[in-house]
Coordinates of C-alpha atoms in Angstrom, one line a residue:
Chain A
M869 CA 0.0 0.0 0.0
Q870 CA 1.4 3.3 -1.0
K871 CA 1.7 6.1 1.5
L872 CA 2.1 9.8 1.4
G873 CA 3.8 10.6 4.6
D874 CA 1.8 8.6 7.1
Y875 CA -1.4 8.8 5.0
K876 CA -2.5 5.5 3.4
L877 CA -3.4 5.9 -0.2
P878 CA -6.1 3.9 -2.0
Q879 CA -5.1 1.5 -4.8
F880 CA -6.6 3.6 -7.6
F881 CA -4.1 6.3 -6.8
N882 CA -1.8 4.2 -9.1
Y883 CA -4.3 4.1 -11.9
P884 CA -3.0 6.5 -14.6
P885 CA -6.4 7.6 -15.9
Y886 CA -7.2 8.9 -12.4
F887 CA -4.9 11.8 -13.2
T888 CA -6.4 12.8 -16.5
L889 CA -9.7 14.8 -16.5
Q890 CA -12.2 12.4 -18.1
P891 CA -14.4 13.8 -20.8
V892 CA -17.2 11.2 -20.7
R893 CA -19.8 12.4 -18.3
D894 CA -20.5 9.2 -16.3
T895 CA -16.8 8.4 -16.0
R896 CA -16.0 12.0 -15.0
E897 CA -18.7 12.0 -12.2
K898 CA -17.1 9.0 -10.7
Q899 CA -13.7 10.5 -10.9
I900 CA -14.8 13.7 -9.3
Q901 CA -16.4 11.9 -6.5
L902 CA -13.2 10.0 -5.7
W903 CA -11.0 13.1 -5.9
K904 CA -13.4 15.2 -3.7
D905 CA -13.4 12.5 -0.9
L906 CA -9.6 12.0 -1.2
I907 CA -8.8 15.7 -0.9
L908 CA -11.1 16.2 2.1
D909 CA -9.8 13.1 3.9
Y910 CA -6.2 13.9 3.3
C911 CA -6.5 17.5 4.4
R912 CA -8.4 16.4 7.5
T913 CA -5.8 13.9 8.6
Q914 CA -2.9 16.1 7.8
K915 CA -4.6 19.2 9.1
I916 CA -4.1 21.1 5.9
F917 CA -6.4 24.1 5.6
V918 CA -5.2 25.8 2.4
I919 CA -4.2 24.5 -1.0
A920 CA -2.2 26.7 -3.3
L921 CA -2.7 25.6 -6.9
E922 CA 0.5 26.8 -8.3
E923 CA 2.6 25.1 -5.7
D924 CA 3.3 21.4 -5.5
F925 CA 0.6 19.7 -3.5
P926 CA 1.8 16.1 -2.8
L927 CA -1.7 14.6 -3.3
F928 CA -1.8 16.0 -6.9
S929 CA 1.1 13.9 -8.2
N930 CA 2.2 10.3 -8.1
P931 CA 5.9 10.0 -9.0
A932 CA 5.6 6.2 -9.0
I933 CA 3.5 6.3 -12.2
E934 CA 4.9 9.6 -13.4
R935 CA 1.5 11.3 -13.5
S936 CA 0.2 14.6 -12.0
L937 CA -3.0 16.5 -12.3
S938 CA -3.0 19.4 -14.8
H939 CA -3.8 22.9 -13.5
E940 CA -7.1 22.7 -15.3
A941 CA -7.9 19.4 -13.4
R942 CA -6.9 20.8 -10.0
E943 CA -9.1 23.9 -10.5
A944 CA -12.0 21.7 -11.7
F945 CA -11.9 19.5 -8.6
L946 CA -11.5 22.3 -6.2
S947 CA -14.3 24.3 -7.8
I948 CA -16.6 21.3 -7.3
L949 CA -15.6 21.4 -3.6
V950 CA -16.4 25.1 -3.5
S951 CA -19.9 24.6 -4.9
D952 CA -20.5 21.8 -2.4
G953 CA -19.7 24.3 0.3
R954 CA -16.6 22.3 1.3
A955 CA -14.1 24.9 0.2
E956 CA -13.7 28.6 -0.6
W957 CA -11.5 30.5 -3.0
L958 CA -9.4 33.0 -1.1
D959 CA -8.7 35.1 -4.2
K960 CA -10.4 36.0 -7.4
R961 CA -7.8 34.3 -9.6
H962 CA -8.3 31.0 -7.9
R963 CA -4.7 30.6 -6.8
K964 CA -5.5 29.7 -3.2
C965 CA -8.3 27.5 -1.8
L966 CA -9.5 27.2 1.8
I967 CA -10.5 23.6 2.6
L968 CA -13.4 23.1 4.9
W969 CA -13.2 19.5 5.9
H970 CA -15.4 20.7 8.7
R971 CA -18.0 23.2 7.7
I972 CA -17.9 26.5 9.6
Q973 CA -21.0 25.4 11.5
E974 CA -19.3 22.2 12.5
W975 CA -16.3 24.1 13.8
A976 CA -18.6 26.3 15.8
N977 CA -20.0 23.2 17.5
I978 CA -16.5 21.9 18.1
I979 CA -15.7 25.2 19.9
L980 CA -18.9 25.0 22.0
N981 CA -18.1 21.5 23.0
F982 CA -14.5 22.4 23.8
V983 CA -15.7 25.3 26.0
K984 CA -18.2 23.1 27.9
E985 CA -15.7 20.3 28.3
Y986 CA -13.0 22.4 29.9
G987 CA -15.5 24.5 31.9
L988 CA -14.6 27.8 30.2
E989 CA -18.1 29.0 30.0
D990 CA -17.6 32.4 31.7
S991 CA -13.9 32.9 31.0
V992 CA -11.9 35.0 28.7
M993 CA -9.3 33.6 26.2
T994 CA -7.3 35.1 23.4
V995 CA -7.9 33.8 19.9
E996 CA -4.3 32.6 19.9
E997 CA -4.8 30.6 23.1
I998 CA -7.8 28.8 21.5
R999 CA -5.6 27.8 18.6
S1000 CA -2.4 26.8 20.3
G1001 CA -2.9 27.0 24.1
I1002 CA -2.4 24.1 26.5
E1003 CA -6.1 23.3 26.7
S1004 CA -6.4 22.9 23.0
R1005 CA -3.6 20.4 22.7
G1006 CA -5.0 17.0 21.6
T1007 CA -8.2 18.5 20.4
E1008 CA -9.2 19.3 16.8
L1009 CA -8.9 23.0 17.5
H1010 CA -5.2 22.8 17.9
G1011 CA -3.5 24.3 14.9
I1012 CA -6.8 25.4 13.3
D1013 CA -6.4 27.9 10.5
R1014 CA -6.9 31.4 11.9
T1015 CA -9.3 32.5 9.1
I1016 CA -11.6 29.6 9.8
L1017 CA -11.4 30.1 13.6
M1018 CA -12.5 33.8 13.2
R1019 CA -15.4 32.8 11.0
A1020 CA -16.6 30.2 13.5
L1021 CA -16.2 32.6 16.3
K1022 CA -18.1 35.3 14.4
L1023 CA -20.9 32.9 13.8
L1024 CA -21.1 32.1 17.5
E1025 CA -21.0 35.9 18.3
Q1026 CA -24.1 36.4 16.0
K1027 CA -25.8 33.7 18.1
G1028 CA -24.9 35.5 21.3
K1029 CA -22.6 32.8 22.6
L1030 CA -19.6 34.9 23.0
A1031 CA -18.2 38.4 22.4
I1032 CA -15.1 39.2 20.5
F1033 CA -13.0 42.3 21.5
K1034 CA -9.7 43.8 20.7
G1035 CA -6.9 42.8 22.9
T1036 CA -4.1 44.8 24.5
T1037 CA -1.7 44.2 21.6
A1038 CA -2.7 45.4 18.2
D1039 CA -2.8 42.0 16.5
D1040 CA -4.5 39.8 19.1
E1041 CA -8.1 39.6 19.9
G1042 CA -9.9 38.1 22.8
V1043 CA -13.1 36.1 23.3
K1044 CA -15.4 36.3 26.3
F1045 CA -17.6 33.2 26.4
S1046 CA -21.2 33.5 27.7
I1047 CA -22.6 30.1 26.8
Chain B
M516 CA -42.0 -14.5 -67.8
A517 CA -42.2 -14.0 -71.6
G518 CA -40.3 -16.3 -73.9
N519 CA -36.6 -15.9 -74.0
C520 CA -36.1 -14.1 -77.2
L521 CA -33.2 -12.1 -75.9
E522 CA -30.1 -13.1 -73.8
A523 CA -30.3 -12.2 -70.2
V524 CA -27.8 -9.8 -68.8
E525 CA -25.9 -10.5 -65.6
L526 CA -26.1 -7.7 -63.0
T527 CA -23.7 -6.8 -60.2
S528 CA -25.0 -6.5 -56.6
S529 CA -25.6 -2.7 -57.2
G530 CA -27.7 -3.3 -60.4
R531 CA -25.1 -2.5 -63.0
P532 CA -24.6 -4.8 -66.0
V533 CA -21.6 -7.1 -66.0
L534 CA -19.5 -6.5 -69.1
L535 CA -17.8 -9.0 -71.4
P536 CA -14.0 -9.1 -71.6
S537 CA -12.9 -6.0 -73.5
E538 CA -16.4 -4.6 -73.7
I539 CA -16.7 -0.9 -73.1
E540 CA -19.8 1.2 -72.4
C541 CA -20.2 4.1 -74.8
S542 CA -23.6 5.8 -74.2
L543 CA -26.6 5.6 -72.0
L544 CA -30.2 6.6 -72.5
S545 CA -32.8 6.6 -69.8
A546 CA -36.6 5.9 -69.8
V547 CA -36.4 3.7 -72.9
D548 CA -39.0 1.2 -74.2
L549 CA -38.2 -1.7 -76.5
E550 CA -40.9 -2.8 -78.9
C551 CA -41.2 -5.4 -81.6
E552 CA -44.4 -5.8 -83.5
D553 CA -43.2 -8.7 -85.6
L554 CA -42.7 -11.0 -82.6
P555 CA -45.8 -11.8 -80.6
N556 CA -44.0 -13.1 -77.6
F557 CA -41.6 -10.2 -77.3
P558 CA -41.3 -9.3 -73.6
N559 CA -42.7 -6.1 -72.2
F560 CA -39.6 -3.7 -71.9
K561 CA -40.8 -0.5 -70.5
S562 CA -38.9 2.5 -69.2
G563 CA -35.5 1.0 -68.6
I564 CA -31.9 2.2 -69.1
L565 CA -30.4 1.5 -72.5
T566 CA -26.7 1.1 -72.6
L567 CA -24.7 1.0 -75.9
T568 CA -21.5 -0.8 -75.7
T569 CA -18.8 -1.8 -78.2
H570 CA -20.4 -5.3 -78.3
R571 CA -24.0 -5.1 -77.4
I572 CA -27.1 -3.1 -76.7
L573 CA -28.1 -3.7 -73.0
W574 CA -31.5 -2.9 -71.6
V575 CA -31.6 -2.8 -67.7
S576 CA -35.0 -2.4 -66.0
N577 CA -35.6 0.3 -63.5
S578 CA -37.9 -1.8 -61.4
S579 CA -38.2 -5.5 -61.0
S580 CA -41.7 -5.6 -62.4
Q581 CA -41.0 -4.4 -65.9
G582 CA -39.2 -7.2 -67.6
A583 CA -35.8 -8.8 -67.1
S584 CA -32.6 -7.2 -68.1
S585 CA -31.6 -8.3 -71.5
A586 CA -29.0 -7.9 -74.2
I587 CA -28.9 -7.7 -78.0
P588 CA -25.6 -8.5 -79.5
L589 CA -24.6 -6.0 -82.2
A590 CA -23.6 -9.0 -84.2
S591 CA -27.2 -10.0 -84.7
I592 CA -28.2 -6.6 -86.1
S593 CA -28.5 -6.7 -89.8
H594 CA -29.4 -3.1 -90.5
I595 CA -30.0 0.3 -88.7
F596 CA -32.6 2.5 -90.1
T597 CA -32.0 6.3 -90.5
S598 CA -34.5 8.4 -88.7
K599 CA -37.1 9.9 -90.9
K600 CA -38.1 13.4 -89.9
S601 CA -41.9 13.6 -90.5
L602 CA -44.7 15.7 -89.0
K603 CA -45.6 12.7 -86.9
S604 CA -42.1 12.3 -85.5
I605 CA -42.0 15.9 -84.1
F606 CA -44.8 15.2 -81.7
A607 CA -44.1 11.7 -80.7
S608 CA -41.2 10.4 -78.6
P609 CA -38.0 9.9 -80.7
R610 CA -37.5 6.4 -82.1
I611 CA -34.6 4.3 -83.3
R612 CA -35.3 1.3 -85.4
F613 CA -33.0 -1.5 -86.4
Q614 CA -33.4 -4.9 -88.1
L615 CA -32.6 -7.9 -86.0
S616 CA -31.7 -11.4 -87.2
V617 CA -33.7 -14.1 -85.4
S618 CA -34.2 -17.9 -85.6
P619 CA -37.5 -19.2 -86.9
D620 CA -38.9 -19.5 -83.4
G621 CA -38.2 -16.0 -82.4
R622 CA -34.8 -16.2 -80.7
V623 CA -32.0 -13.8 -81.4
A624 CA -29.4 -15.5 -83.6
K625 CA -25.9 -15.2 -82.3
S626 CA -24.2 -13.7 -85.2
G627 CA -26.7 -12.7 -87.8
S628 CA -27.2 -16.3 -89.0
G629 CA -31.0 -16.4 -88.3
S630 CA -33.4 -16.9 -91.2
R631 CA -36.0 -14.4 -90.0
S632 CA -35.7 -10.7 -89.8
V633 CA -37.7 -8.6 -87.3
V634 CA -37.7 -4.9 -86.7
V635 CA -37.1 -3.6 -83.2
T636 CA -38.1 -0.1 -82.2
V637 CA -36.4 1.8 -79.4
V638 CA -38.7 4.4 -78.0
V639 CA -36.8 7.1 -76.1
R640 CA -39.1 8.7 -73.6
G641 CA -36.4 10.3 -71.4
K642 CA -36.1 14.0 -72.4
G643 CA -32.8 15.6 -73.0
A644 CA -31.2 12.7 -74.9
D645 CA -29.1 13.6 -77.9
L646 CA -30.5 11.1 -80.3
D647 CA -28.3 12.0 -83.3
L648 CA -25.2 11.5 -81.2
F649 CA -26.4 8.2 -80.0
L650 CA -27.2 7.1 -83.5
T651 CA -23.8 8.1 -84.7
K652 CA -22.2 6.0 -82.0
F653 CA -24.6 3.1 -82.7
W654 CA -23.4 3.1 -86.3
D655 CA -19.8 3.4 -85.4
N656 CA -19.9 0.5 -82.9
W657 CA -21.9 -1.6 -85.3
R658 CA -19.5 -1.1 -88.1
G659 CA -16.5 -1.4 -85.8
R660 CA -17.3 -5.0 -85.1
A661 CA -15.3 -5.1 -81.9
W662 CA -16.6 -8.5 -81.0
E663 CA -14.7 -10.0 -83.9
T664 CA -11.3 -8.6 -83.3
G665 CA -11.7 -9.4 -79.6
N666 CA -9.9 -6.4 -78.2
A667 CA -10.9 -2.9 -77.3
D668 CA -10.7 -1.2 -80.7
V669 CA -11.2 2.4 -79.6
T670 CA -11.8 5.0 -82.3
S671 CA -12.5 8.6 -81.5
G672 CA -16.2 8.1 -82.2
S673 CA -16.8 5.6 -79.4
D674 CA -15.3 7.6 -76.6
S675 CA -17.6 8.6 -73.8
V676 CA -19.2 12.0 -73.2
S677 CA -20.7 13.6 -70.2
G678 CA -23.7 11.7 -68.8
S679 CA -22.2 8.3 -69.4
T680 CA -19.4 6.4 -67.7
S681 CA -16.6 4.6 -69.5
G682 CA -16.2 0.9 -68.9
L683 CA -13.0 0.8 -67.0
Y684 CA -13.6 -2.5 -65.3
T685 CA -13.3 -6.0 -66.6
K686 CA -15.5 -8.8 -65.2
E687 CA -12.8 -9.6 -62.6
G688 CA -12.9 -6.0 -61.3
T689 CA -9.4 -5.0 -62.4
V690 CA -8.8 -1.7 -64.1
R691 CA -8.0 -1.5 -67.8
M692 CA -7.1 1.8 -69.5
V693 CA -8.7 3.0 -72.7
G694 CA -6.4 2.8 -75.8
V695 CA -3.7 5.5 -75.6
S696 CA -3.9 6.5 -79.3
G697 CA -7.6 7.2 -78.9
I698 CA -6.9 9.4 -75.9
L699 CA -4.1 11.3 -77.6
R700 CA -6.2 11.9 -80.7
K701 CA -9.1 13.1 -78.6
E702 CA -6.8 15.5 -76.7
Q703 CA -5.5 16.8 -80.0
E704 CA -9.0 17.6 -81.2
M705 CA -9.9 19.2 -77.9
W706 CA -6.9 21.5 -78.0
E707 CA -7.7 22.6 -81.5
T708 CA -11.3 23.3 -80.7
T709 CA -10.3 25.1 -77.5
D710 CA -7.8 27.2 -79.3
K711 CA -10.3 28.4 -81.8
S712 CA -13.0 29.2 -79.3
L713 CA -10.4 31.1 -77.2
Q714 CA -9.6 33.2 -80.2
D715 CA -13.3 33.9 -80.8
A716 CA -13.8 34.7 -77.2
F717 CA -11.0 37.2 -77.0
Q718 CA -12.3 39.1 -80.0
D719 CA -14.8 40.8 -77.8
L720 CA -14.0 40.3 -74.1
N721 CA -16.4 42.9 -72.8
A722 CA -19.3 41.4 -74.6
L723 CA -18.3 38.1 -73.1
M724 CA -18.2 39.5 -69.6
S725 CA -21.6 41.0 -69.8
K726 CA -23.0 37.9 -71.3
A727 CA -21.5 35.7 -68.5
K728 CA -23.2 37.9 -65.9
E729 CA -26.5 37.6 -67.7
M730 CA -26.1 33.8 -67.9
V731 CA -25.3 33.5 -64.2
M732 CA -28.4 35.5 -63.4
L733 CA -30.5 33.5 -65.8
A734 CA -29.2 30.3 -64.3
E735 CA -30.1 31.5 -60.8
K736 CA -33.6 32.4 -61.9
M737 CA -34.1 29.0 -63.3
R738 CA -32.8 27.4 -60.1
Q739 CA -35.2 29.4 -58.0
K740 CA -38.1 28.4 -60.4
L741 CA -37.1 24.8 -60.1
L742 CA -37.0 25.0 -56.3
S743 CA -40.4 26.6 -56.1
S744 CA -42.1 24.4 -58.6
S745 CA -40.7 21.2 -57.1
T746 CA -42.2 21.9 -53.7
S747 CA -45.8 22.1 -55.2
Q748 CA -46.5 18.5 -56.1
S749 CA -48.5 18.8 -59.3
S750 CA -50.1 15.7 -60.9
A751 CA -48.0 13.6 -63.2
A752 CA -50.3 14.3 -66.1
E753 CA -48.3 17.4 -66.8
D754 CA -45.8 15.3 -68.7
G755 CA -44.5 18.2 -70.8
E756 CA -43.8 20.2 -67.6
L757 CA -41.9 17.4 -66.0
G758 CA -40.0 16.8 -69.2
S759 CA -38.7 20.4 -69.3
K760 CA -37.9 20.2 -65.6
Q761 CA -35.6 17.2 -66.3
D762 CA -34.1 19.2 -69.2
M763 CA -33.4 22.1 -66.9
Q764 CA -31.9 19.9 -64.2
D765 CA -29.5 18.2 -66.6
W766 CA -28.5 21.5 -68.2
L767 CA -27.9 23.1 -64.8
L768 CA -25.8 20.1 -63.8
S769 CA -23.7 20.4 -66.9
V770 CA -23.1 24.1 -66.2
G771 CA -21.9 23.1 -62.8
I772 CA -24.8 24.1 -60.6
V773 CA -25.9 21.3 -58.4
S774 CA -29.5 20.3 -58.9
P775 CA -31.5 21.8 -56.1
V776 CA -34.1 19.0 -56.2
T777 CA -31.4 16.2 -56.0
K778 CA -32.5 14.7 -52.7
E779 CA -36.2 14.5 -53.7
S780 CA -35.9 13.2 -57.3
A781 CA -33.1 10.8 -56.6
G782 CA -30.5 12.8 -58.5
A783 CA -29.6 13.1 -62.1
L784 CA -28.8 10.0 -64.0
Y785 CA -25.1 10.7 -63.8
H786 CA -25.1 10.6 -60.0
Q787 CA -27.2 7.4 -59.9
Q788 CA -24.8 5.6 -62.2
L789 CA -21.8 6.9 -60.3
S790 CA -23.4 5.8 -57.0
R791 CA -23.9 2.2 -58.2
Q792 CA -20.4 2.1 -59.7
L793 CA -18.9 3.3 -56.5
A794 CA -20.8 0.7 -54.5
D795 CA -19.3 -2.0 -56.8
F796 CA -15.9 -0.6 -56.5
V797 CA -15.6 -0.2 -52.8
R798 CA -16.4 -3.9 -52.1
L799 CA -12.8 -5.2 -52.5
P800 CA -10.9 -2.4 -50.8
L801 CA -13.4 -2.5 -47.9
E802 CA -12.8 -6.2 -47.4
R803 CA -9.0 -5.6 -47.3
A804 CA -9.3 -2.8 -44.8
G805 CA -11.4 -4.8 -42.4
G806 CA -14.9 -3.5 -43.2
M807 CA -14.4 0.2 -42.6
M808 CA -12.5 2.8 -44.6
N809 CA -11.9 6.5 -44.4
L810 CA -13.9 8.5 -47.1
I811 CA -10.7 10.3 -48.1
D812 CA -8.9 7.0 -48.9
I813 CA -11.9 5.9 -51.0
Y814 CA -11.8 9.1 -52.9
C815 CA -8.1 8.6 -53.7
L816 CA -8.5 5.0 -54.7
F817 CA -11.5 5.6 -56.8
N818 CA -10.0 8.5 -58.8
R819 CA -6.8 6.6 -59.2
A820 CA -8.7 3.7 -60.7
R821 CA -10.7 5.9 -63.0
G822 CA -7.5 7.4 -64.4
T823 CA -9.3 10.0 -66.5
E824 CA -12.7 11.6 -65.9
L825 CA -11.9 12.2 -62.2
I826 CA -14.8 13.0 -59.9
S827 CA -14.9 15.8 -57.4
P828 CA -15.3 15.3 -53.7
E829 CA -18.8 16.8 -54.0
D830 CA -19.7 14.1 -56.5
L831 CA -18.3 11.4 -54.2
L832 CA -20.4 12.7 -51.4
Q833 CA -23.6 12.9 -53.5
A834 CA -22.9 9.3 -54.7
C835 CA -22.6 8.1 -51.1
F836 CA -25.8 9.9 -50.1
L837 CA -27.7 8.2 -52.9
W838 CA -26.9 4.8 -51.4
E839 CA -29.8 5.3 -49.0
K840 CA -32.2 5.0 -52.0
F841 CA -30.7 1.8 -53.4
D842 CA -30.3 -1.5 -51.9
V843 CA -26.5 -1.7 -51.6
P844 CA -24.4 -3.4 -49.0
V845 CA -22.4 -0.3 -48.0
M846 CA -23.2 2.8 -46.0
L847 CA -21.8 6.2 -45.1
R848 CA -21.2 7.0 -41.5
K849 CA -20.1 10.0 -39.6
F850 CA -18.3 9.8 -36.3
D851 CA -18.7 12.4 -33.5
S852 CA -15.2 13.7 -34.3
G853 CA -16.4 14.5 -37.8
V854 CA -14.5 11.8 -39.6
M855 CA -16.5 10.1 -42.3
V856 CA -16.2 6.5 -43.3
I857 CA -17.7 3.9 -45.5
Q858 CA -18.6 0.7 -43.9
N859 CA -20.2 -2.6 -44.7
K860 CA -23.8 -2.7 -43.5
T861 CA -23.0 -6.0 -41.8
H862 CA -20.3 -4.3 -39.7
S863 CA -20.9 -4.6 -36.0
D864 CA -19.8 -2.1 -33.4
E865 CA -20.4 -4.6 -30.6
E866 CA -18.0 -7.0 -32.1
I867 CA -15.2 -4.4 -32.3
F868 CA -15.9 -3.4 -28.7
A869 CA -15.6 -7.0 -27.5
R870 CA -12.2 -7.2 -29.2
I871 CA -11.0 -3.9 -27.8
K872 CA -12.1 -5.0 -24.3
S873 CA -10.2 -8.3 -24.6
L874 CA -7.1 -6.3 -25.8
A875 CA -7.4 -3.8 -22.9
T876 CA -7.5 -6.5 -20.2
K877 CA -4.3 -8.3 -21.2
P878 CA -1.5 -7.9 -18.6
D879 CA 0.6 -5.5 -20.8
A880 CA -2.4 -3.3 -21.5
L881 CA -3.4 -3.2 -17.9
R882 CA 0.0 -2.0 -17.0
T883 CA 0.7 0.6 -19.7
G884 CA -2.6 1.0 -21.5
I885 CA -3.1 0.8 -25.3
S886 CA -2.4 3.4 -28.0
A887 CA -4.2 3.8 -31.4
S888 CA -1.4 2.0 -33.1
D889 CA -1.5 -0.9 -30.7
A890 CA -5.2 -1.3 -31.4
A891 CA -4.6 -0.9 -35.2
I892 CA -2.2 -3.8 -35.2
T893 CA -4.4 -6.1 -33.2
L894 CA -7.7 -5.2 -35.0
G895 CA -6.0 -5.2 -38.4
I896 CA -7.3 -1.8 -39.4
A897 CA -5.8 1.7 -40.1
P898 CA -4.6 3.7 -37.1
G899 CA -7.0 6.5 -37.9
M900 CA -9.9 4.0 -37.8
A901 CA -8.5 2.4 -34.7
K902 CA -8.5 5.8 -32.9
E903 CA -12.2 6.4 -33.8
H904 CA -13.1 3.0 -32.4
L905 CA -11.2 3.7 -29.2
L906 CA -12.9 7.0 -28.8
T907 CA -16.3 5.4 -29.3
A908 CA -15.5 2.7 -26.8
E909 CA -14.5 5.5 -24.4
S910 CA -17.8 7.2 -24.8
R911 CA -19.6 3.9 -24.1
G912 CA -17.7 3.7 -20.8
I913 CA -15.6 0.7 -21.8
L914 CA -12.3 2.6 -21.7
C915 CA -10.9 5.8 -20.2
R916 CA -8.1 8.0 -21.4
D917 CA -4.6 8.7 -20.0
I918 CA -2.9 11.8 -21.4
S919 CA 0.7 12.3 -20.4
P920 CA 4.1 13.1 -21.9
D921 CA 4.1 9.4 -23.0
G922 CA 1.2 10.2 -25.3
F923 CA -2.6 9.5 -25.7
R924 CA -3.4 6.1 -24.3
F925 CA -6.5 4.2 -23.2
Y926 CA -7.0 1.9 -20.2
I927 CA -9.9 -0.4 -19.4
N928 CA -12.3 1.7 -17.3
L929 CA -12.0 0.7 -13.6
F930 CA -14.0 3.6 -12.2
P931 CA -17.3 1.6 -12.0
E932 CA -15.4 -1.1 -10.0
I933 CA -14.4 1.3 -7.2
D934 CA -16.8 1.7 -4.3
P935 CA -16.8 5.3 -3.2
N936 CA -17.9 4.4 0.3
N937 CA -15.1 2.0 0.7
V938 CA -12.1 3.3 -1.3
Y939 CA -9.6 0.9 0.2
L940 CA -11.6 -2.2 -0.8
V941 CA -10.4 -4.3 -3.7
K942 CA -12.6 -7.3 -4.2
D943 CA -10.5 -10.5 -4.8
Y944 CA -12.1 -11.1 -8.2
G945 CA -12.8 -9.1 -11.3
V946 CA -10.8 -6.7 -13.4
Y947 CA -9.9 -4.2 -10.6
D948 CA -8.3 -7.1 -8.7
T949 CA -6.4 -8.3 -11.8
W950 CA -5.2 -4.7 -12.5
S951 CA -4.2 -4.3 -8.9
R952 CA -1.9 -7.4 -9.0
V953 CA -0.3 -6.4 -12.3
A954 CA 0.2 -2.8 -11.2
S955 CA 1.9 -3.8 -7.9
A956 CA 4.0 -6.5 -9.6
S957 CA 5.7 -3.9 -11.8
G958 CA 5.6 -1.0 -9.4

């Protein structure tokens, strides 16, 4: 079984046509399905939040069979993820893509659970602490992309679960939970 | 079935007469009746195609109910009557009459040795036929007695003109060229005539230019008139009207304007004959090419075989379109990519797909896929044809493509075998499993 780092790759990763965008509709739909799932699964396990199209993304090439996805194919697959609500383009020219292997709503729930589990209901934390503090170690929140975290927090703020305020330093914000 | 006065003519599968060795077609007339008052059991020959050759007069029926196709050897003709221009003949259909030598019981004698003489009348109902020209050729061929010398004695009088096809094919289907001296002489005459008319034309170039413009406008008007009159289906009682329409069509065709009513009226006689001749011709090359051939290749082969009197691509296409109207064993087919081929009606796509599938599941093909040339070698067809078949198989979901610096290759389609809910599962049977083993062995 082939591996990418410590990620186990499925057998069809060695099937050359997998890396050529298929023109026939039924075949293409199957191909898209497999790529969507693979991208999300890989990003989730490797905690990858952003894919840059013009850089080498290890999942998009297979040196063993000397094949890699063309730029057109990469953009096609990521665009499908975007329309599924599982990704977002970070720029107009589609060079960077934010991968939402958890939707924003799901992240919001994860934050709520985290707060409840660690009894932080009435406390105050900085955004950075949520991301990389001692409490978050071992949880899914650890190392979360800052953009995604802010979006989830803002969603919770709209629901009245917390309040975001500017911190003492210019670039750090704080969160007061009121769950 | 009337008594066998005349010999039967063998026909090819496309309905064209089979010629004797060294027999050449010289002229054709359409919508011809054959009558003989002297013989009571003379068959009912109505509205067929009359072909004059160096050896015989052939009558081929247009439909199966109007008498069998028959031949009269020129050798049994004892006299050809000159046409008498009378008041009656202006209003009636033109007629050619000749005297035929028959045996006492009414059969045509082989070489003029019969004891009876009957008069046969050829009634030409098809309009637009140049009867004087036909008669001249008739006389020439009859006097030329080609059947006695046994080879193609071609004089300048028996060469073909527009509207007929020259007999380039022997019974075996091989190509034979017309006598070289005849061609050279004809060319010489053509040059002299062209030279003279060029001189005349240049005398007054301006007048020529203005006349040409008028002629083009006139031709366009006629074409419009034909188009509008053909859409209103008047009754067939208007025989005179129909006749002049046929005239106009033929004239337009000779001037180079494609007949606008071609599809409805099954084309001018020229295209019909060409269509049948083409169907005969393609049989052998098609077999050699495995049942399917590119239209461009057919065009080259056909014209090369004809030698002189080449046909245009447009003529070829018209001829192929007409096959729908006849019962011929070949058909024209257009692929999605736009490539046009001629294929046998018996050709089966399914059979080709089965062979492609079996090729694509061999160990080598599972490992590295197949290219168009691999398929061409295995299937025994041209690489261009092989590529079309591979693309069609891809569109059916049998194959999928792999484009890389190595080239454009096809693999057996494994996507349907993969379970999206269990991507790590490879069942221990089936093509996905076989591929998986082969791929890991080499990887």
